Structure formats: structure tokens, C-alpha cells
Short mmCIF file of C-alpha atoms and ligand atoms in Angstrom, two decimals:
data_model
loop_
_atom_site.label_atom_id
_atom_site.label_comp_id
_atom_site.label_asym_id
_atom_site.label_seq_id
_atom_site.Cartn_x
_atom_site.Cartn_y
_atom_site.Cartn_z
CA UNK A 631 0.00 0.00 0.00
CA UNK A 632 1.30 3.94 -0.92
CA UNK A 633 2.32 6.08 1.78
CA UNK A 634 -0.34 8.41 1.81
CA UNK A 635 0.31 12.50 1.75
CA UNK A 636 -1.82 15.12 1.50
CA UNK A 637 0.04 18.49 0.39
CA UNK A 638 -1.56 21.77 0.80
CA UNK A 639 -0.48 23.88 -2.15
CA UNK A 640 -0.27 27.29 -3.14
CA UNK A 641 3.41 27.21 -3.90
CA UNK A 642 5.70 26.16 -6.07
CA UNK A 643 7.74 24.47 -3.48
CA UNK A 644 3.75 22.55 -2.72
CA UNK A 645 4.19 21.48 -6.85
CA UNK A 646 7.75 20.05 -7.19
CA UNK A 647 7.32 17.96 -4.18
CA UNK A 648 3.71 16.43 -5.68
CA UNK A 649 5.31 16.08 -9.27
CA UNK A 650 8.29 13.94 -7.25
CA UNK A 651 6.08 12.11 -5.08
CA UNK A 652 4.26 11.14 -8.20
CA UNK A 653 7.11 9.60 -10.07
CA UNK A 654 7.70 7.13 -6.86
CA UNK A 655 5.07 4.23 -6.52
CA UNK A 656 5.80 4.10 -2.93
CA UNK A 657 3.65 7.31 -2.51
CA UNK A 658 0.54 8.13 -3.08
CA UNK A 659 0.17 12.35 -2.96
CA UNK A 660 -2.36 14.74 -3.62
CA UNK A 661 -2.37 18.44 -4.13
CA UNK A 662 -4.61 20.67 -2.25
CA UNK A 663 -5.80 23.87 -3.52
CA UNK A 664 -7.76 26.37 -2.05
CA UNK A 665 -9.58 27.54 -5.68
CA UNK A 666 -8.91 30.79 -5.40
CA UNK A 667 -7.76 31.93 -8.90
CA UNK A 668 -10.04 31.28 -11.55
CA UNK A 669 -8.41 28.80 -13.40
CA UNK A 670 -6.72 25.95 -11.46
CA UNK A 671 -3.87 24.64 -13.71
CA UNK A 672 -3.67 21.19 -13.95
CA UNK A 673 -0.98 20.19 -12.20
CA UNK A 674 -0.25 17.37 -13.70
CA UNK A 675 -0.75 14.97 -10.60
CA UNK A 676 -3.67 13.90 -8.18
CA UNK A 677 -5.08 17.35 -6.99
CA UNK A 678 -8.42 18.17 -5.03
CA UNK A 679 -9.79 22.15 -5.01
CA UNK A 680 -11.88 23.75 -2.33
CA UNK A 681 -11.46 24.17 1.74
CA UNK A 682 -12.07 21.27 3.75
CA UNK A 683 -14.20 23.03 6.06
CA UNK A 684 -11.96 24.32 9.14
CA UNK A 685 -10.05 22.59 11.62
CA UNK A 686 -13.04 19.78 11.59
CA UNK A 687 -13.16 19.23 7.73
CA UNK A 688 -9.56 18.73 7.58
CA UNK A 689 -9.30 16.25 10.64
CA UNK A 690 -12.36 13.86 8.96
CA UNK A 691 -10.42 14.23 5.32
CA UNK A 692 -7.15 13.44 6.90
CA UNK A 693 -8.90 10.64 8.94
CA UNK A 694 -11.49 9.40 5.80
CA UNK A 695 -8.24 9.11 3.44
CA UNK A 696 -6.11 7.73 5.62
CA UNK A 697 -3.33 10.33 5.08
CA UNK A 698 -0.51 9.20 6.89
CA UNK A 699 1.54 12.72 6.31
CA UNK A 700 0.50 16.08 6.21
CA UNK A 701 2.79 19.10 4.50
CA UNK A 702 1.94 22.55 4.44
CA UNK A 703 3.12 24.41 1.54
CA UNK A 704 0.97 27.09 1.31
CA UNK A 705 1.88 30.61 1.07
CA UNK A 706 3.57 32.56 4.62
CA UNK A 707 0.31 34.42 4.24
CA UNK A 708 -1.86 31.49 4.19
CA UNK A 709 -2.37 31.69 7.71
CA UNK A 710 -5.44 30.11 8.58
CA UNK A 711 -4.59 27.30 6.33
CA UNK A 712 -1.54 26.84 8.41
CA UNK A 713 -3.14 27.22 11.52
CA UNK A 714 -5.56 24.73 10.54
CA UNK A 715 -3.20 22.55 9.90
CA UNK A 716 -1.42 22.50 12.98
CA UNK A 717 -4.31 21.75 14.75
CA UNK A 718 -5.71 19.03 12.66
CA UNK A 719 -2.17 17.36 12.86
CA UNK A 720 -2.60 17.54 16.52
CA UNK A 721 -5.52 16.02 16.80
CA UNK A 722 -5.17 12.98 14.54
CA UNK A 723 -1.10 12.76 15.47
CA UNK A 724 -0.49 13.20 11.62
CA UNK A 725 2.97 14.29 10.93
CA UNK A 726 3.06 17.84 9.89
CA UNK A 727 5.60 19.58 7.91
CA UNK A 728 5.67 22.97 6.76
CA UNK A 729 7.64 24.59 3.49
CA UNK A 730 8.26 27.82 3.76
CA UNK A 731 11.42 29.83 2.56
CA UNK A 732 13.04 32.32 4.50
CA UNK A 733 11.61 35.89 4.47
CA UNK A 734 13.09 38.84 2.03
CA UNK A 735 15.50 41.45 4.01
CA UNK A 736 16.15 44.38 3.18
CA UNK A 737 19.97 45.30 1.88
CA UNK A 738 21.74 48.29 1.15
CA UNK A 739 20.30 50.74 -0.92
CA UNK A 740 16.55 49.26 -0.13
CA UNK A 741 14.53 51.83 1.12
CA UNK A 742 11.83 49.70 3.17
CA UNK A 743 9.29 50.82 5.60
CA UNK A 744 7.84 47.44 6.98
CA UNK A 745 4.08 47.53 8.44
CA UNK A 746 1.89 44.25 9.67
CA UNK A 747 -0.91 44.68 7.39
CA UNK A 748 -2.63 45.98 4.26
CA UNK A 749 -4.87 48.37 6.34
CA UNK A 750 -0.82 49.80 7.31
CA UNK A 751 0.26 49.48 4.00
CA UNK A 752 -2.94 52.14 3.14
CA UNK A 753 -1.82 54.48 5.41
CA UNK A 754 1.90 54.52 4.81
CA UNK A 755 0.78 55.64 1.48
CA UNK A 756 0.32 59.02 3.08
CA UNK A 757 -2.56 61.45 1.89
CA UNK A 758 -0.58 62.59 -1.30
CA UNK A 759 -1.72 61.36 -4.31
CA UNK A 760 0.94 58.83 -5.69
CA UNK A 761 1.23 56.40 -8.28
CA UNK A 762 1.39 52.89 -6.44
CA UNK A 763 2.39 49.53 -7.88
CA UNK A 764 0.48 47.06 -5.70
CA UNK A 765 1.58 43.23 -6.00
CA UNK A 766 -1.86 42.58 -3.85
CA UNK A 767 -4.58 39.78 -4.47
CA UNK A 768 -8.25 40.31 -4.87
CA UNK A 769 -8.91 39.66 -1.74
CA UNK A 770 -6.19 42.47 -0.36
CA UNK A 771 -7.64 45.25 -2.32
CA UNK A 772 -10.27 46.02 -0.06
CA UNK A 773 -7.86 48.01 2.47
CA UNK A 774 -6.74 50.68 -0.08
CA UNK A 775 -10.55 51.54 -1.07
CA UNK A 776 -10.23 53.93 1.63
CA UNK A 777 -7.48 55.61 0.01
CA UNK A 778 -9.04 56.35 -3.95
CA UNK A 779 -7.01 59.70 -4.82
CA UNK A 780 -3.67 57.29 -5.64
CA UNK A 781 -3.22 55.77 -8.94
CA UNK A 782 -3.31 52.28 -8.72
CA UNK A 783 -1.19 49.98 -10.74
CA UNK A 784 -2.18 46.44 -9.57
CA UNK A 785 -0.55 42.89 -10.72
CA UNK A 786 -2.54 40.43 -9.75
CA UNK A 787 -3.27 36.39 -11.14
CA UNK A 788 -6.07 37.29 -12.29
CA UNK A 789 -7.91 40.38 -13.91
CA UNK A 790 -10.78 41.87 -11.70
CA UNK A 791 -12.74 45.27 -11.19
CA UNK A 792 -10.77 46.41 -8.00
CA UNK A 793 -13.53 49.01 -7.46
CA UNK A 794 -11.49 51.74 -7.32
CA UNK A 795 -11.68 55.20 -9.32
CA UNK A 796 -8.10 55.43 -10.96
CA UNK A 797 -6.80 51.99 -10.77
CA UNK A 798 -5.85 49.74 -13.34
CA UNK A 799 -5.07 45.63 -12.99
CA UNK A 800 -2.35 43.71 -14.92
CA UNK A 801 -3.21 40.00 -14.66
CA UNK A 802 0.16 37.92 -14.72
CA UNK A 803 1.84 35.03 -13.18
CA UNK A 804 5.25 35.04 -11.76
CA UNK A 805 8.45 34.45 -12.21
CA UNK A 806 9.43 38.36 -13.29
CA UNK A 807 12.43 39.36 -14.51
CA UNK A 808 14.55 42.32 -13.44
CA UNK A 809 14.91 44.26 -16.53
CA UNK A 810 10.94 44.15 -16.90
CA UNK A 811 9.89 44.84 -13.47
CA UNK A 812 12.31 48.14 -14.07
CA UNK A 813 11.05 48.88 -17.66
CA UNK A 814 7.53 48.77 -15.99
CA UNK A 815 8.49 51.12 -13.08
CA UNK A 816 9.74 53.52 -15.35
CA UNK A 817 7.08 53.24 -18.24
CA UNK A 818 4.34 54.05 -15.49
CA UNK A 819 6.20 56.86 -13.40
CA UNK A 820 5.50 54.22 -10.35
CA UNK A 821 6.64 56.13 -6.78
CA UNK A 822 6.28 53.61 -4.78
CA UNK A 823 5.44 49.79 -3.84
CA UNK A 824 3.64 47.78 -1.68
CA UNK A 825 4.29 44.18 -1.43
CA UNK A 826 4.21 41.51 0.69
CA UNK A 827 7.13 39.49 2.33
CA UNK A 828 6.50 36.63 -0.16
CA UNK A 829 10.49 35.79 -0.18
CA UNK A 830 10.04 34.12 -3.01
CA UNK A 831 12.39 34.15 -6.32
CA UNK A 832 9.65 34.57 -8.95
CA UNK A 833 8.34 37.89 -7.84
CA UNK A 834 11.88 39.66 -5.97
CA UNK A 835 12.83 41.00 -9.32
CA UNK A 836 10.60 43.91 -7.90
CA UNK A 837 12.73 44.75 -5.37
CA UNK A 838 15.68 45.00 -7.49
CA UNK A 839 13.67 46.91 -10.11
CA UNK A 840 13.29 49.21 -7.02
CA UNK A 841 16.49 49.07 -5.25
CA UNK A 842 18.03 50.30 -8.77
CA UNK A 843 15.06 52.88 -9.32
CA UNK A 844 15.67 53.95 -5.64
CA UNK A 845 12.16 53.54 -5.04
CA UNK A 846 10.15 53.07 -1.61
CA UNK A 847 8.79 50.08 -0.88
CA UNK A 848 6.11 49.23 1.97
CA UNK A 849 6.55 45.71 2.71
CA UNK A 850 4.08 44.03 4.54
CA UNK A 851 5.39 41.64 7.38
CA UNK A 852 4.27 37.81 7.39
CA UNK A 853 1.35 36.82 9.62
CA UNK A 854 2.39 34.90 12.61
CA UNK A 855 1.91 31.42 12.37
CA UNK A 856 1.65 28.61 14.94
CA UNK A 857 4.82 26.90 15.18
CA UNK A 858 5.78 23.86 13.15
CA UNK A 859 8.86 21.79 12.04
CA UNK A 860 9.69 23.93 9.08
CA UNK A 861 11.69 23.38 6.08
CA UNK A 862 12.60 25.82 3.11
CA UNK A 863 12.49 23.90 -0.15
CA UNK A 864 11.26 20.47 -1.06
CA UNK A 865 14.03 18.40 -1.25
CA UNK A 866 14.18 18.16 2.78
CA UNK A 867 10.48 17.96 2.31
CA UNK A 868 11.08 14.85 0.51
CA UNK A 869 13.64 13.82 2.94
CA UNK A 870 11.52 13.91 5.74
CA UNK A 871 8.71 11.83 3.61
CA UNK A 872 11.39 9.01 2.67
CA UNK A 873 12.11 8.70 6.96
CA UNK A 874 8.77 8.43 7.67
CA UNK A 875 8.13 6.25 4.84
CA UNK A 876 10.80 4.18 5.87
CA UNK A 877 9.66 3.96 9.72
CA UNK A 878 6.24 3.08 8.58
CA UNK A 879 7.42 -0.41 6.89
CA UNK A 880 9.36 -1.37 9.48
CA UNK A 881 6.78 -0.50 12.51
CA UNK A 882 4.86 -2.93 10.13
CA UNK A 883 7.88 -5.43 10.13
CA UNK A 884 7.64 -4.98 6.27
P1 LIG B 1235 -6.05 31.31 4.14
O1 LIG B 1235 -6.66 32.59 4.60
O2 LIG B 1235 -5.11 30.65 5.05
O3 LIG B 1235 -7.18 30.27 3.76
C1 LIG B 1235 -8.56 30.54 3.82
C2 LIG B 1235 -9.28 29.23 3.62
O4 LIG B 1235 -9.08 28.75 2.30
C3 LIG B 1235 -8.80 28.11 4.52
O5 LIG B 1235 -9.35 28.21 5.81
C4 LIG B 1235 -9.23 26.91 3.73
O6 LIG B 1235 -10.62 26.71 3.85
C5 LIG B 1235 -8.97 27.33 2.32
N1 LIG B 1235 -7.64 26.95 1.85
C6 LIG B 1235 -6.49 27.69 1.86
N2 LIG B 1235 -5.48 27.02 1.31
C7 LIG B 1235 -5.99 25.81 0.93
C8 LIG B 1235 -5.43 24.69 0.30
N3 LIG B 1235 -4.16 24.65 -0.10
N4 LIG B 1235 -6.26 23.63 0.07
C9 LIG B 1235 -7.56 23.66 0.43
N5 LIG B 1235 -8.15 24.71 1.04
C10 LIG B 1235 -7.36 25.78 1.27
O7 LIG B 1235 -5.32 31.48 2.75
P2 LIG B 1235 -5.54 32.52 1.57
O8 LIG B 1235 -4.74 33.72 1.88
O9 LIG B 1235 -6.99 32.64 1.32
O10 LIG B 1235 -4.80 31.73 0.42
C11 LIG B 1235 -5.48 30.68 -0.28
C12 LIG B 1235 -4.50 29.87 -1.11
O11 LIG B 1235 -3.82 30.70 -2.04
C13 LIG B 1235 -3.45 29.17 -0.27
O12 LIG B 1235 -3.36 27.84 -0.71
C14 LIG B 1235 -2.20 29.93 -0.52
O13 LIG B 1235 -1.04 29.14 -0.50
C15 LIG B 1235 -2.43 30.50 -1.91
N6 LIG B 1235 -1.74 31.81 -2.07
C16 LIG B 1235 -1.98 32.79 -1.15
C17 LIG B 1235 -1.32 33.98 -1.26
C18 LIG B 1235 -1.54 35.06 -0.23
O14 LIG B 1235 -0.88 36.08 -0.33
N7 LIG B 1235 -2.40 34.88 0.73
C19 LIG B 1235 -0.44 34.19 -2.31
C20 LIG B 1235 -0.22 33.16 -3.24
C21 LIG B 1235 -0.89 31.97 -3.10
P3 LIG B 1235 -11.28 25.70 4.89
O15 LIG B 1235 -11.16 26.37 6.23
O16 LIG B 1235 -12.68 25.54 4.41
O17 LIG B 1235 -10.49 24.42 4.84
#
């Protein structure tokens, strides 16, 4: 029988490990995600879309499908994905491992002003009207509706009416490169940015783009999350499946 792990995506750290997982018969993986751009690509291997229902949904899928590892590799601001998590691993003694990368930090020549939330990010914008690049979902743009006299440049997935009198959206998927993120900056007379501390590699070109431009950036801080062995990438992610794998068969006597 396949060592059965369910992986809660939203990162590309969440896909590599499925697509390696699904070259080995000894697992048996599937992808989580939580739906929320409009087009789910396929990622090639077992997936399942939608929340599980809280903390209780989670526990009966984990317990229904027999998972016998859990991994979190949703996005740092995922957080009550990953809190769910932990507690569902809790309660049904599930191993639980979390993938998530180390945070961006600022370096010379970065002019940063960090705040904890969008609603912050808003009002570090001042009262001035600027023109704002805003590397914010959907779901974020709420907070800066009480701020309309800015001009809004907003990269999101996915194109939607942000409800906002002089904002525009650019729908596109990471990774970005340097040179463009710049050309982009300049092209639009941006001012300043607001992003959050993703740390990933697709979408820092930004910050270099910014860093060069001498630009401001407001970076919004990572949500505190319950705590949880952690890796950064996959591979120890994988690692850490193998050993538990491995432990499994022979706590059988396999
Ligand atoms: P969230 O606030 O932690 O999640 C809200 C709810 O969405 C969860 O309670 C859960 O519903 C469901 N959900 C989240 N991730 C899921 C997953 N992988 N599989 C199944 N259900 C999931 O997270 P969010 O900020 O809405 O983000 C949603 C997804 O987008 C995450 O998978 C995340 O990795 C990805 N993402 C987020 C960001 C970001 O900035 N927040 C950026 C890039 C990608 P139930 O309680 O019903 O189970």
C-alpha cells in the first residue's frame, strides 16, 4: 500500500514535491488547492480544489483518506490554512511539515518601511496622491478603497474590477524578470510599492527593479503562524517523507 500524503499547495515548493512524489510508486500524494484563482492549472498529478471546512473538515479528510503525512506548503500568508493545519495534525497525530522559505531582508540601498498589514500598507501611502504599484490579491484590495485619490497599478493572477476610481489591474503570473519589473516602473512613473514578504524568487525582481530605481517600498510583514517543524524547499520535504516512509514499513515489520 502507498504512503499516503496530503500536500496543501499554493506554492511552487507545494508542486515540485507532488510532481516527485508522483514519479515514486511508494507514494501516493495529492495536491490541495484552495480555488482561489479562476483557473486551477492542472498540475499534472492527483489534486483536489476547495477548503475542507476548518479545523473539523480537515481532521475527517485526513482521517477518511487515511493520510498518513500532512505538509503545508501554502503561502507565509496562508495563515489560517496553516493554523488549521497545525491543529488538525494535533488532533489525529499526523505528521506535519511545513515549506516555507526564509523571508526577504532588506539590503543596502533598499529603502523599506515594513508595516503588519494591508490596512498599514494604506496608510503609509500618506494622503498625497501617488502612483502605487500594488503586488496585492483580490482579496487584499479592499484596504486601499479607503485611500481612492492614488493611482493604482495592480498585478494580480487574475484580472478583476478592484472598485477603485483610478486603478488599473495587470493580470500575470510570476516568475518576473529584473529588466521588466524596471522597464515597468519607469514606463508608469511608479513612486512607490507595496508588497508583501512573499520571499520568493519569482516575484523579488521587484525589489531589485526598485532598489536600482531607488524607489520606496512598503513591505508588509508575514502573519504569525503557529509553530511547526519547518523546512525551506522540497528536497528536505522529501527527505523527511522518505524517513517516515521508511519507519512506517518497518513498525509494520515490512
Ligand atoms: P487562508 O486565509 O489561510 O485560507 C482561507 C481558507 O481557504 C482556509 O481556511 C481553507 O478553507 C482554504 N484553503 C487555503 N489554502 C488551501 C489549500 N491549499 N487547500 C484547500 N483549502 C485551502 O489562505 P488565503 O490567503 O486565502 O490563500 C489561499 C491559497 O492561495 C493558499 O493555498 C495559498 O497558499 C495561496 N496563495 C496565497 C497567497 C496570499 O498572499 N495569501 C499568495 C499566493 C498563493 P477551509 O477552512 O474551508 O479548509
Amino acid at each position: 500500500m502507498a504512503f499516503k500524503v496530503l500536500i496543501l499547495g499554493g506554492t511552487s515548493e507545494g508542486r515540485q514535491l507532488a510532481e516527485q512524489l508522483a514519479l515514486d510508486a511508494r507514494f501516493a500524494a495529492v495536491l490541495s488547492f484552495a480555488g482561489r484563482t479562476n483557473a486551477v492549472q492542472d498540475p499534472g498529478v492527483p489534486y483536489r480544489v476547495g477548503g475542507f471546512g476548518g479545523v473539523p473538515g480537515l481532521v475527517a479528510c485526513l482521517r477518511r483518506e487515511r493520510y498518513e503525512a500532512l505538509i503545508d506548503a501554502t503561502h507565509p500568508f496562508a495563515r489560517h490554512m496553516s493554523a488549521h493545519a497545525v491543529e488538525a495534525a494535533e488532533l489525529t497525530t499526523v505528521p506535519l511539515l511545513r515549506v516555507e522559505g526564509p523571508a526577504w531582508s532588506p539590503i543596502q540601498g533598499d529603502r523599506w518601511t515594513l508595516v503588519t498589514d494591508m490596512e498599514h500598507a494604506r496608510l503609509a501611502l500618506g494622503e498625497r496622491k501617488r502612483r502605487v504599484f500594488l503586488s496585492v490579491g483580490r482579496l487584499e484590495i479592499g484596504a486601499f478603497r479607503a485611500a481612492p485619490q492614488h493611482d493604482y497599478l495592480i498585478r494580480a493572477v487574475d484580472d478583476f474590477d478592484p472598485e477603485l476610481p483610478r486603478a488599473r489591474v495587470l493580470a500575470a503570473r510570476g516568475p518576473f524578470d529584473i529588466e521588466a519589473e524596471q522597464a515597468l516602473f519607469e514606463r508608469e512613473r511608479i513612486e512607490v510599492i507595496v508588497s508583501k514578504n512573499a520571499g520568493t524568487a519569482a516575484t523579488s525582481a521587484k525589489l531589485v527593479a526598485a532598489r536600482r530605481l531607488g524607489l520606496p517600498v512598503i513591505m508588509v510583514e508575514r502573519p504569525f503562524l503557529p509553530e511547526a517543524a519547518t523546512v525551506a524547499t522540497f528536497e528536505p520535504a522529501l527527505a523527511w517523507l522518505h524517513a517516515l516512509h521508511e519507519a512506517s514499513l518497518q513498525r509494520r515489520g515490512v
